[in-house]
């Protein structure tokens, strides 16, 4: 399951950065709360220890990131939908 963490967290980061860029252009009070929550998610992901499999709070921090992602989706009124396929795709000629 460890191999599935990087794509999942990477998806969260790309999602958060994209929305941050989109909302950064509109600086009203409504969007400032959204931007603060997005910044919090981005910061959590950037501090996540990808390269340390012995990190003792890995699952705990991952659950916090997932929770923050769900909070961001709720604030943005977006349905969270992240699926990882266990099948490998291949090219055929």
PDB file of C-alpha atoms in Angstrom:
ATOM      1  CA  UNK A   1       0.000   0.000   0.000  1.00  0.00           C
ATOM      2  CA  UNK A   2       2.968   2.297   0.439  1.00  0.00           C
ATOM      3  CA  UNK A   3       3.371   2.685  -3.295  1.00  0.00           C
ATOM      4  CA  UNK A   4      -0.149   4.150  -3.475  1.00  0.00           C
ATOM      5  CA  UNK A   5       0.595   6.972  -1.041  1.00  0.00           C
ATOM      6  CA  UNK A   6       2.728   9.122  -3.357  1.00  0.00           C
ATOM      7  CA  UNK A   7       0.191   9.342  -6.207  1.00  0.00           C
ATOM      8  CA  UNK A   8      -2.584  10.067  -3.732  1.00  0.00           C
ATOM      9  CA  UNK A   9      -0.718  12.807  -1.891  1.00  0.00           C
ATOM     10  CA  UNK A  10       0.596  14.151  -5.213  1.00  0.00           C
ATOM     11  CA  UNK A  11      -2.969  14.410  -6.466  1.00  0.00           C
ATOM     12  CA  UNK A  12      -3.952  16.327  -3.334  1.00  0.00           C
ATOM     13  CA  UNK A  13      -1.020  18.698  -3.817  1.00  0.00           C
ATOM     14  CA  UNK A  14      -1.800  19.342  -7.480  1.00  0.00           C
ATOM     15  CA  UNK A  15      -5.456  19.891  -6.631  1.00  0.00           C
ATOM     16  CA  UNK A  16      -4.615  22.343  -3.835  1.00  0.00           C
ATOM     17  CA  UNK A  17      -2.068  24.282  -5.875  1.00  0.00           C
ATOM     18  CA  UNK A  18      -4.433  24.596  -8.828  1.00  0.00           C
ATOM     19  CA  UNK A  19      -7.267  25.904  -6.686  1.00  0.00           C
ATOM     20  CA  UNK A  20      -4.869  28.207  -4.852  1.00  0.00           C
ATOM     21  CA  UNK A  21      -3.841  29.775  -8.167  1.00  0.00           C
ATOM     22  CA  UNK A  22      -7.456  30.106  -9.289  1.00  0.00           C
ATOM     23  CA  UNK A  23      -8.640  31.686  -6.039  1.00  0.00           C
ATOM     24  CA  UNK A  24      -5.573  33.883  -5.537  1.00  0.00           C
ATOM     25  CA  UNK A  25      -6.849  36.209  -8.269  1.00  0.00           C
ATOM     26  CA  UNK A  26     -10.031  36.960  -6.278  1.00  0.00           C
ATOM     27  CA  UNK A  27      -9.135  38.357  -2.880  1.00  0.00           C
ATOM     28  CA  UNK A  28     -12.532  38.861  -1.251  1.00  0.00           C
ATOM     29  CA  UNK A  29     -13.262  37.667   2.301  1.00  0.00           C
ATOM     30  CA  UNK A  30     -15.057  34.540   1.089  1.00  0.00           C
ATOM     31  CA  UNK A  31     -12.041  33.386  -0.901  1.00  0.00           C
ATOM     32  CA  UNK A  32      -9.506  34.319   1.766  1.00  0.00           C
ATOM     33  CA  UNK A  33     -10.833  31.543   4.041  1.00  0.00           C
ATOM     34  CA  UNK A  34     -10.590  29.066   1.175  1.00  0.00           C
ATOM     35  CA  UNK A  35      -7.036  30.193   0.455  1.00  0.00           C
ATOM     36  CA  UNK A  36      -6.061  29.780   4.132  1.00  0.00           C
ATOM     37  CA  UNK A  37      -7.370  26.204   4.180  1.00  0.00           C
ATOM     38  CA  UNK A  38      -5.621  25.453   0.869  1.00  0.00           C
ATOM     39  CA  UNK A  39      -2.377  26.878   2.257  1.00  0.00           C
ATOM     40  CA  UNK A  40      -2.749  24.639   5.290  1.00  0.00           C
ATOM     41  CA  UNK A  41      -3.185  21.548   3.087  1.00  0.00           C
ATOM     42  CA  UNK A  42      -0.218  22.510   0.902  1.00  0.00           C
ATOM     43  CA  UNK A  43       1.953  23.049   3.980  1.00  0.00           C
ATOM     44  CA  UNK A  44       0.952  19.679   5.465  1.00  0.00           C
ATOM     45  CA  UNK A  45       1.830  17.922   2.218  1.00  0.00           C
ATOM     46  CA  UNK A  46       5.160  19.704   1.861  1.00  0.00           C
ATOM     47  CA  UNK A  47       6.128  18.607   5.388  1.00  0.00           C
ATOM     48  CA  UNK A  48       5.061  14.990   4.799  1.00  0.00           C
ATOM     49  CA  UNK A  49       8.135  12.675   5.066  1.00  0.00           C
ATOM     50  CA  UNK A  50       7.864  10.752   1.765  1.00  0.00           C
ATOM     51  CA  UNK A  51      11.349   9.307   1.956  1.00  0.00           C
ATOM     52  CA  UNK A  52      11.208   7.945   5.509  1.00  0.00           C
ATOM     53  CA  UNK A  53       9.330   4.618   5.645  1.00  0.00           C
ATOM     54  CA  UNK A  54      10.191   4.287   9.340  1.00  0.00           C
ATOM     55  CA  UNK A  55       8.414   7.530  10.281  1.00  0.00           C
ATOM     56  CA  UNK A  56       6.262   6.493  13.231  1.00  0.00           C
ATOM     57  CA  UNK A  57       3.406   8.953  12.593  1.00  0.00           C
ATOM     58  CA  UNK A  58       3.084   8.224   8.864  1.00  0.00           C
ATOM     59  CA  UNK A  59      -0.482   6.890   9.037  1.00  0.00           C
ATOM     60  CA  UNK A  60      -1.556   9.595  11.476  1.00  0.00           C
ATOM     61  CA  UNK A  61      -0.197  12.405   9.281  1.00  0.00           C
ATOM     62  CA  UNK A  62      -1.657  10.805   6.163  1.00  0.00           C
ATOM     63  CA  UNK A  63      -5.094  10.723   7.815  1.00  0.00           C
ATOM     64  CA  UNK A  64      -4.722  14.404   8.731  1.00  0.00           C
ATOM     65  CA  UNK A  65      -3.902  15.221   5.093  1.00  0.00           C
ATOM     66  CA  UNK A  66      -6.916  13.232   3.904  1.00  0.00           C
ATOM     67  CA  UNK A  67      -9.125  15.028   6.406  1.00  0.00           C
ATOM     68  CA  UNK A  68      -7.836  18.429   5.333  1.00  0.00           C
ATOM     69  CA  UNK A  69      -8.398  17.462   1.678  1.00  0.00           C
ATOM     70  CA  UNK A  70     -12.011  16.569   2.485  1.00  0.00           C
ATOM     71  CA  UNK A  71     -12.400  19.888   4.295  1.00  0.00           C
ATOM     72  CA  UNK A  72     -11.066  21.744   1.241  1.00  0.00           C
ATOM     73  CA  UNK A  73     -13.469  19.852  -1.021  1.00  0.00           C
ATOM     74  CA  UNK A  74     -16.338  20.743   1.290  1.00  0.00           C
ATOM     75  CA  UNK A  75     -15.427  24.435   1.361  1.00  0.00           C
ATOM     76  CA  UNK A  76     -15.083  24.471  -2.437  1.00  0.00           C
ATOM     77  CA  UNK A  77     -18.320  22.477  -2.800  1.00  0.00           C
ATOM     78  CA  UNK A  78     -16.557  19.730  -4.768  1.00  0.00           C
ATOM     79  CA  UNK A  79     -17.128  15.997  -4.440  1.00  0.00           C
ATOM     80  CA  UNK A  80     -13.832  14.311  -3.481  1.00  0.00           C
ATOM     81  CA  UNK A  81     -13.111  11.488  -5.891  1.00  0.00           C
ATOM     82  CA  UNK A  82      -9.668   9.933  -5.842  1.00  0.00           C
ATOM     83  CA  UNK A  83      -9.256   6.416  -7.122  1.00  0.00           C
ATOM     84  CA  UNK A  84      -6.104   4.489  -7.771  1.00  0.00           C
ATOM     85  CA  UNK A  85      -6.270   1.629 -10.169  1.00  0.00           C
ATOM     86  CA  UNK A  86      -4.440  -1.479  -9.070  1.00  0.00           C
ATOM     87  CA  UNK A  87      -4.226  -2.677 -12.649  1.00  0.00           C
ATOM     88  CA  UNK A  88      -1.186  -1.638 -14.602  1.00  0.00           C
ATOM     89  CA  UNK A  89      -1.754  -0.107 -17.944  1.00  0.00           C
ATOM     90  CA  UNK A  90       0.444  -1.125 -20.813  1.00  0.00           C
ATOM     91  CA  UNK A  91       1.079  -0.071 -24.357  1.00  0.00           C
ATOM     92  CA  UNK A  92       0.615  -2.544 -27.126  1.00  0.00           C
ATOM     93  CA  UNK A  93       1.621  -2.194 -30.757  1.00  0.00           C
TER      94      UNK A  93
END
